[in-house]
Coordinates of C-alpha atoms and ligand atoms in Angstrom, one line a residue:
M1 CA -0.1 0.1 -0.3
S2 CA 1.3 3.7 -0.8
A3 CA 0.3 4.8 2.6
D4 CA 2.8 2.4 3.7
S5 CA 5.3 3.3 1.3
A6 CA 5.0 7.3 2.1
A7 CA 5.5 6.2 5.7
A8 CA 8.6 4.4 4.9
L9 CA 9.9 7.2 3.2
F10 CA 9.0 9.8 5.8
E11 CA 11.0 7.5 8.5
A12 CA 13.9 6.9 6.3
T13 CA 14.2 10.8 5.1
F14 CA 13.3 12.2 8.6
G15 CA 14.6 9.5 11.1
R16 CA 11.2 8.9 12.9
A17 CA 7.6 7.9 12.2
P18 CA 5.1 10.6 10.9
D19 CA 2.3 11.5 12.8
G20 CA 0.1 10.4 10.1
V21 CA -0.5 9.4 6.5
W22 CA -3.3 11.1 4.2
S23 CA -4.2 10.8 0.7
A24 CA -6.4 12.6 -2.0
P25 CA -7.4 11.3 -5.3
G26 CA -6.8 12.2 -8.8
R27 CA -10.2 12.9 -11.2
V28 CA -11.2 12.2 -14.6
N29 CA -13.8 14.8 -15.9
L30 CA -16.9 12.8 -17.3
I31 CA -17.9 15.6 -19.5
G32 CA -17.5 19.4 -19.7
E33 CA -14.6 20.4 -20.8
H34 CA -13.2 24.2 -20.8
T35 CA -16.5 25.2 -19.3
D36 CA -14.8 26.0 -15.7
Y37 CA -13.3 29.4 -16.7
N38 CA -17.0 30.2 -18.7
A39 CA -18.9 29.9 -15.5
G40 CA -20.0 26.6 -16.8
L41 CA -21.0 23.2 -15.3
C42 CA -18.4 20.0 -15.5
L43 CA -18.9 16.4 -14.3
P44 CA -15.7 14.8 -12.7
I45 CA -15.4 11.7 -10.9
A46 CA -12.4 11.2 -8.0
L47 CA -10.1 8.2 -9.4
P48 CA -9.2 5.3 -7.1
H49 CA -5.4 6.5 -7.9
R50 CA -4.3 8.5 -4.8
T51 CA -1.5 10.5 -4.0
Y52 CA -0.1 9.8 -0.3
A53 CA 1.5 12.2 2.2
A54 CA 2.9 10.8 5.6
A55 CA 3.6 14.3 7.8
S56 CA 4.4 15.6 11.1
P57 CA 4.2 19.3 12.2
R58 CA 7.3 21.2 13.3
D59 CA 7.6 23.6 16.1
D60 CA 9.5 26.1 13.6
R61 CA 8.5 27.5 10.3
L62 CA 10.8 25.3 8.1
L63 CA 9.3 23.0 5.4
R64 CA 11.1 19.9 4.7
L65 CA 9.7 18.0 1.9
V66 CA 10.6 14.9 -0.1
S67 CA 8.6 12.7 -2.7
A68 CA 9.2 9.3 -4.3
Q69 CA 8.5 11.1 -7.5
G70 CA 10.9 13.8 -7.0
D71 CA 14.6 14.2 -7.0
H72 CA 16.1 15.2 -3.6
V73 CA 14.9 16.9 -0.1
V74 CA 13.8 20.6 -0.5
E75 CA 13.9 22.7 2.5
L76 CA 12.7 26.2 2.6
S77 CA 11.1 28.5 5.1
L78 CA 7.3 29.1 4.9
D79 CA 8.3 32.7 5.0
D80 CA 10.6 32.3 1.8
V81 CA 7.6 30.6 0.0
A82 CA 6.3 33.3 -2.7
P83 CA 5.4 33.0 -6.5
G84 CA 7.8 30.3 -8.5
R85 CA 9.7 29.6 -5.1
P86 CA 10.2 27.0 -4.6
G87 CA 10.2 25.7 -8.0
G88 CA 9.1 22.2 -9.7
W89 CA 7.3 19.8 -7.8
A90 CA 8.0 21.4 -4.0
A91 CA 5.7 24.2 -5.5
Y92 CA 2.3 22.2 -5.2
V93 CA 3.3 21.3 -1.5
A94 CA 4.8 24.5 -0.3
G95 CA 1.8 26.5 -1.7
V96 CA -0.6 24.5 0.4
P97 CA 0.6 26.0 4.1
W98 CA 1.4 29.2 2.3
A99 CA -2.0 29.5 1.1
L100 CA -4.0 28.6 4.1
E101 CA -1.8 30.9 6.1
R102 CA -2.7 33.5 3.6
A103 CA -6.5 32.5 4.5
G104 CA -6.2 33.5 7.8
H105 CA -5.1 29.7 9.4
R106 CA -2.5 29.5 11.7
V107 CA 0.2 26.8 10.6
R108 CA 3.6 25.9 11.4
G109 CA 6.2 24.2 9.3
L110 CA 5.8 20.5 8.2
E111 CA 7.8 17.5 7.6
V112 CA 6.3 15.6 4.4
A113 CA 6.7 12.6 2.3
I114 CA 4.8 12.3 -0.7
D115 CA 4.1 9.1 -2.5
G116 CA 2.0 9.8 -5.7
R117 CA -0.3 6.8 -8.0
V118 CA -1.8 9.2 -10.0
P119 CA 0.1 9.4 -13.1
L120 CA 2.0 12.6 -13.4
G121 CA 0.9 14.9 -16.5
A122 CA -1.5 12.6 -17.8
G123 CA -4.5 15.0 -17.4
L124 CA -5.6 13.3 -14.5
S125 CA -5.0 15.9 -11.6
S126 CA -1.9 14.6 -10.2
S127 CA -1.5 18.0 -9.1
A128 CA -4.3 18.6 -7.3
A129 CA -4.1 15.0 -5.7
L130 CA -0.8 16.6 -4.2
E131 CA -1.9 19.5 -3.0
C132 CA -5.1 18.4 -1.4
A133 CA -3.2 15.3 0.1
V134 CA -0.9 17.9 1.5
G135 CA -4.1 20.1 2.6
A136 CA -5.8 17.3 4.4
A137 CA -2.4 16.7 6.4
A138 CA -2.2 20.4 7.2
S139 CA -5.8 20.6 8.5
D140 CA -5.5 17.5 10.5
L141 CA -1.9 18.4 12.0
F142 CA -3.0 21.9 12.7
G143 CA -6.3 21.5 14.1
L144 CA -8.0 23.3 11.2
G145 CA -11.1 21.1 11.0
L146 CA -11.3 21.8 7.1
L147 CA -12.4 18.1 6.3
D148 CA -15.1 18.5 8.6
A149 CA -17.9 19.2 6.1
P150 CA -18.6 20.1 2.4
S151 CA -18.7 23.9 3.2
T152 CA -14.9 23.7 5.1
R153 CA -13.6 21.2 2.3
R154 CA -14.7 23.8 -0.1
A155 CA -12.5 26.3 1.8
L156 CA -9.4 24.1 1.5
A157 CA -10.1 23.3 -2.1
A158 CA -10.2 27.4 -2.2
A159 CA -6.5 27.2 -0.6
C160 CA -4.9 24.3 -3.2
I161 CA -6.5 26.4 -5.9
D162 CA -4.6 29.3 -4.6
A163 CA -1.4 27.1 -3.8
E164 CA -1.3 26.0 -7.8
N165 CA -2.4 29.6 -9.1
T166 CA -0.2 31.8 -7.6
I167 CA 3.1 29.5 -6.3
A168 CA 3.2 26.8 -8.7
R169 CA 2.1 29.7 -11.1
A170 CA -0.3 27.0 -13.0
P171 CA -3.8 28.6 -14.2
T172 CA -6.6 26.0 -13.3
G173 CA -10.6 26.6 -12.6
G174 CA -10.7 24.4 -9.7
M175 CA -12.5 21.4 -10.7
D176 CA -9.6 19.3 -9.8
Q177 CA -9.2 20.2 -6.3
S178 CA -13.0 20.1 -6.0
A179 CA -13.4 16.6 -7.2
A180 CA -10.5 15.7 -4.9
L181 CA -12.0 17.1 -1.8
L182 CA -15.6 16.7 -2.3
G183 CA -15.8 13.7 -4.9
T184 CA -17.7 10.4 -3.4
S185 CA -17.4 6.7 -4.0
L186 CA -19.7 5.9 -6.9
H187 CA -20.9 9.0 -7.7
A188 CA -20.1 11.9 -10.2
L189 CA -19.6 15.6 -8.7
L190 CA -22.1 18.0 -10.6
L191 CA -19.9 21.2 -10.2
D192 CA -21.5 24.5 -11.0
C193 CA -18.7 26.9 -11.5
R194 CA -20.9 30.1 -12.0
D195 CA -21.3 29.8 -8.0
Q196 CA -19.3 26.6 -6.9
H197 CA -22.7 24.7 -5.9
T198 CA -22.2 21.0 -5.8
E199 CA -24.3 17.8 -6.4
Q200 CA -23.7 14.3 -6.1
V201 CA -25.0 12.3 -9.0
P202 CA -25.2 8.5 -9.0
F203 CA -22.3 6.7 -11.0
D204 CA -22.4 3.0 -10.4
L205 CA -21.3 1.5 -13.4
A206 CA -20.7 -1.9 -12.2
A207 CA -24.2 -2.2 -11.2
H208 CA -25.2 -2.0 -14.7
D209 CA -22.5 -4.1 -16.2
L210 CA -20.6 -1.1 -17.5
A211 CA -17.0 0.2 -17.0
L212 CA -15.5 3.4 -17.7
L213 CA -12.1 2.8 -19.3
V214 CA -9.2 5.7 -19.0
I215 CA -7.0 5.7 -21.8
D216 CA -3.6 7.9 -21.0
T217 CA -2.3 8.4 -24.7
R218 CA 0.8 9.4 -23.1
A219 CA 1.1 11.9 -26.4
E220 CA 3.2 14.9 -26.0
H221 CA 2.6 17.9 -27.8
A222 CA 4.4 21.7 -27.6
L223 CA 3.0 25.0 -27.5
V224 CA -0.2 23.8 -25.2
D225 CA 0.1 26.8 -23.1
G226 CA -0.2 29.6 -26.0
Q227 CA -3.4 27.3 -27.1
Y228 CA -5.2 27.7 -23.5
A229 CA -4.8 31.2 -23.5
E230 CA -6.2 31.4 -27.0
R231 CA -9.5 29.5 -26.0
R232 CA -9.7 31.6 -23.0
R233 CA -9.4 35.0 -25.1
S234 CA -11.7 33.5 -27.6
C235 CA -14.3 32.8 -25.3
E236 CA -14.2 36.1 -23.9
Q237 CA -14.3 38.0 -26.9
A238 CA -17.2 35.7 -27.9
A239 CA -18.9 37.0 -24.7
Q240 CA -18.2 40.5 -24.9
E241 CA -19.5 40.7 -28.5
L242 CA -23.1 38.7 -27.4
G243 CA -23.1 41.3 -24.6
V244 CA -23.0 38.9 -21.8
P245 CA -20.7 38.3 -18.8
T246 CA -19.6 35.1 -19.8
L247 CA -20.7 32.4 -22.2
R248 CA -22.7 30.7 -19.5
E249 CA -25.4 33.1 -20.1
V250 CA -25.8 32.6 -23.5
P251 CA -29.2 30.5 -23.9
P252 CA -29.0 27.2 -26.1
A253 CA -32.1 28.0 -27.8
R254 CA -31.7 29.6 -31.2
L255 CA -28.2 29.3 -30.6
E256 CA -27.1 29.5 -34.4
E257 CA -29.2 33.0 -34.8
R258 CA -27.2 34.4 -31.8
L259 CA -23.8 32.9 -33.1
A260 CA -24.0 34.3 -36.7
T261 CA -23.9 38.4 -35.2
L262 CA -19.8 37.1 -34.1
S263 CA -17.3 38.8 -36.0
S264 CA -15.7 35.6 -37.2
D265 CA -16.3 31.8 -37.8
L266 CA -13.7 31.2 -35.5
L267 CA -15.0 32.9 -32.4
R268 CA -18.5 31.3 -33.6
R269 CA -17.0 27.9 -33.2
R270 CA -15.3 28.4 -29.8
A271 CA -18.7 29.9 -28.6
R272 CA -20.6 27.1 -30.0
H273 CA -18.3 24.4 -28.1
I274 CA -18.9 26.0 -25.1
V275 CA -22.6 26.6 -25.0
T276 CA -23.6 23.2 -26.5
E277 CA -21.1 21.2 -23.9
I278 CA -22.7 23.1 -20.9
R279 CA -26.1 21.8 -21.9
R280 CA -24.5 18.4 -22.9
V281 CA -23.3 18.1 -18.9
E282 CA -27.1 18.8 -17.9
Q283 CA -28.1 16.2 -20.2
A284 CA -25.6 13.7 -18.9
V285 CA -26.7 14.1 -15.4
E286 CA -30.3 13.7 -16.7
A287 CA -29.3 10.8 -18.6
L288 CA -27.4 9.4 -15.2
R289 CA -30.5 10.0 -13.2
H290 CA -32.6 7.7 -15.3
D291 CA -29.9 5.0 -15.9
D292 CA -30.1 6.0 -19.6
F293 CA -26.4 4.8 -20.5
G294 CA -26.9 4.9 -24.4
R295 CA -27.6 8.6 -24.2
L296 CA -24.4 9.2 -21.8
G297 CA -22.5 7.5 -24.6
T298 CA -24.3 9.7 -27.2
L299 CA -23.3 12.8 -25.5
F300 CA -19.7 11.5 -25.0
L301 CA -19.6 11.4 -28.6
E302 CA -21.4 14.7 -29.4
S303 CA -18.6 16.2 -26.7
H304 CA -16.0 14.8 -28.6
A305 CA -16.6 15.9 -32.1
S306 CA -17.3 19.6 -30.6
M307 CA -13.6 19.5 -29.3
R308 CA -12.2 18.0 -32.3
D309 CA -14.2 20.2 -34.6
D310 CA -15.2 23.6 -33.1
F311 CA -12.9 24.0 -30.1
E312 CA -10.2 22.1 -31.9
I313 CA -8.1 21.1 -28.9
S314 CA -7.9 17.1 -29.8
V315 CA -4.9 15.4 -31.4
A316 CA -4.6 12.1 -33.6
E317 CA -3.9 10.2 -30.4
L318 CA -7.1 11.0 -28.8
D319 CA -9.2 10.8 -31.9
T320 CA -7.9 7.1 -32.2
A321 CA -8.4 6.3 -28.5
V322 CA -12.3 7.3 -29.3
E323 CA -12.7 5.7 -32.6
A324 CA -10.7 2.4 -31.3
S325 CA -12.7 2.1 -28.2
V326 CA -16.1 2.9 -30.2
A327 CA -15.2 -0.3 -32.8
A328 CA -14.6 -2.3 -29.7
G329 CA -18.1 -1.8 -28.8
A330 CA -18.3 1.4 -26.7
L331 CA -21.1 3.0 -26.0
G332 CA -19.4 6.4 -26.4
A333 CA -15.8 7.9 -25.8
R334 CA -14.2 11.3 -25.5
M335 CA -10.9 13.2 -24.7
T336 CA -11.1 14.6 -21.6
G337 CA -9.0 17.3 -19.8
G338 CA -7.7 20.2 -21.6
G339 CA -6.5 18.4 -24.6
F340 CA -3.4 18.8 -27.2
G341 CA -2.8 14.9 -25.2
G342 CA -3.6 13.4 -21.8
S343 CA -6.4 11.1 -21.7
A344 CA -9.6 10.1 -23.2
I345 CA -12.3 7.9 -21.7
A346 CA -14.8 5.3 -22.9
L347 CA -18.1 3.8 -21.6
V348 CA -17.8 0.3 -22.1
P349 CA -19.7 -3.1 -21.5
A350 CA -17.8 -4.4 -18.3
A351 CA -17.4 -7.8 -20.8
R352 CA -15.8 -5.9 -23.5
A353 CA -13.4 -3.7 -21.4
D354 CA -10.4 -6.1 -22.2
R355 CA -11.1 -6.2 -26.0
A356 CA -11.5 -2.3 -26.0
Q357 CA -8.1 -2.0 -24.2
R358 CA -6.5 -4.6 -27.0
R359 CA -8.1 -2.8 -29.8
V360 CA -6.5 0.7 -28.7
A361 CA -3.4 -0.8 -28.0
Q362 CA -3.4 -2.0 -31.6
A363 CA -4.6 1.1 -33.0
F364 CA -2.1 3.1 -31.7
S365 CA 0.9 0.6 -32.9
D366 CA -0.6 0.8 -36.3
R367 CA -0.5 4.3 -36.3
G368 CA 2.9 4.4 -35.1
F369 CA 2.2 6.0 -31.8
R370 CA 3.6 5.5 -28.2
A371 CA 1.8 2.7 -26.4
P372 CA -1.1 4.1 -24.3
D373 CA -1.8 2.9 -20.8
S374 CA -5.5 2.1 -20.2
F375 CA -7.1 1.1 -17.0
V376 CA -10.8 0.5 -15.7
V377 CA -11.8 3.2 -12.8
A378 CA -14.7 3.6 -10.5
A379 CA -15.7 6.6 -8.7
S380 CA -13.9 6.7 -5.6
G381 CA -13.5 8.9 -2.5
A382 CA -12.2 12.1 -1.4
A383 CA -9.0 13.4 0.6
Q384 CA -9.0 11.5 3.8
R385 CA -7.1 10.3 6.8
E386 CA -5.2 7.0 6.1
R387 CA -4.0 6.6 9.6
Ligands
ADP1 P1 -1.9 16.5 -14.0 O1 -2.3 17.4 -12.8 O2 -2.7 16.6 -15.1 O3 -1.1 15.6 -13.5 P2 -0.2 19.1 -14.0 O4 0.9 19.5 -14.9 O5 -0.8 20.1 -13.5 O6 -0.5 17.8 -14.5 O7 1.0 18.6 -12.6 C1 1.9 17.8 -12.7 C2 3.3 18.2 -11.7 O8 2.6 17.9 -10.3 C3 4.4 17.5 -12.1 O9 5.0 17.8 -13.1 C4 4.7 17.6 -10.8 O10 5.7 18.7 -10.7 C5 3.7 17.6 -9.7 N1 3.5 16.5 -8.9 C6 2.5 15.6 -9.2 N2 2.4 14.5 -8.6 C7 3.7 14.8 -8.0 C8 4.3 13.6 -7.2 N3 3.9 12.4 -6.8 N4 5.6 14.0 -6.6 C9 6.2 15.0 -6.9 N5 5.6 15.8 -7.7 C10 4.4 15.5 -8.1
MG2 MG1 -3.0 19.5 -13.0

């Protein structure tokens, strides 16, 4: 178990047993992509893959940090944490007590040993799993009570978002930290990014002889940062031209008529994706509430086509994962996450999951792509104390 290996790394590094071990999950988004910064809806699940943080408090303000996935021990004072400092992976850890302090909580230094079992950089949110495991540890060790209720968990998520945005300097919308702190087993989390309202939506695929396959394409693409910024800018410009604060406020009825007033075809396509994607999240929730998995699969496929053709964030590896899954009997499949690589998901009859995995691997090999990594996941639980 990784809780044990995080504790063992702690002992080997700091020469004593940790006070406790905490964990937080990665996440995969079922539907609702690039909707977070448009005040829209998304629908992530917490993954069974978790990041473990073994930790003890210190009496002074020193942070001593080590990770099984990092190269060396990082030491710095809480007073020296700042945007870009420390750099690298330690920013995601040190940023959390820094952000808690900025939010008015009393914290001190920490010794932390990390062992992460969420694939890094696969679009499955290893970064939020890391922040939220550390946040859970800090909350318990400093008696902050932030794991007690959904409302306090939201406050902890806000601190973890601040850590990632300000100290690690990665712009993220907040879906990842919400999933890691509020996701529950066998449920998807409907997150309204306009007012942070959340709702648990039943998502027990095994009870319906279905499975969710995650396909990590392991594709690497350059120039992604500029692409993300362009999408955000286009969405803002489209909203401005339509005279609304965000694209969330564009009603889906008579959409084409409204989009016709935009100044370019590019803006039309970007806005069309966002407005239809938010609508698809609502429809996916309806489908789940009625156990209509055929409909959910169709919505996955419509979502993928919208991201491929209108939002233009897919790549050949993601399209191949979707097409091969469908050819192997998936009810639907789509790329998930920001795009330009990362992972796809496929909704498959449980009995066909193996076949779908083989078929995807074969399709990648036929096209000369790097071998993908795929696994079946169930919706799992949020950040918690392990021991
Ligand atoms: P994602 O969140 O999709 O996995 P990100 O680029 O947002 O991708 O975050 C990945 C980064 O998070 C890694 O490059 C590393 O800096 C940090 N990270 C995540 N998990 C760990 C870990 N277990 N140990 C050290 N660093 C980690
Ligand atoms: Mg991340």
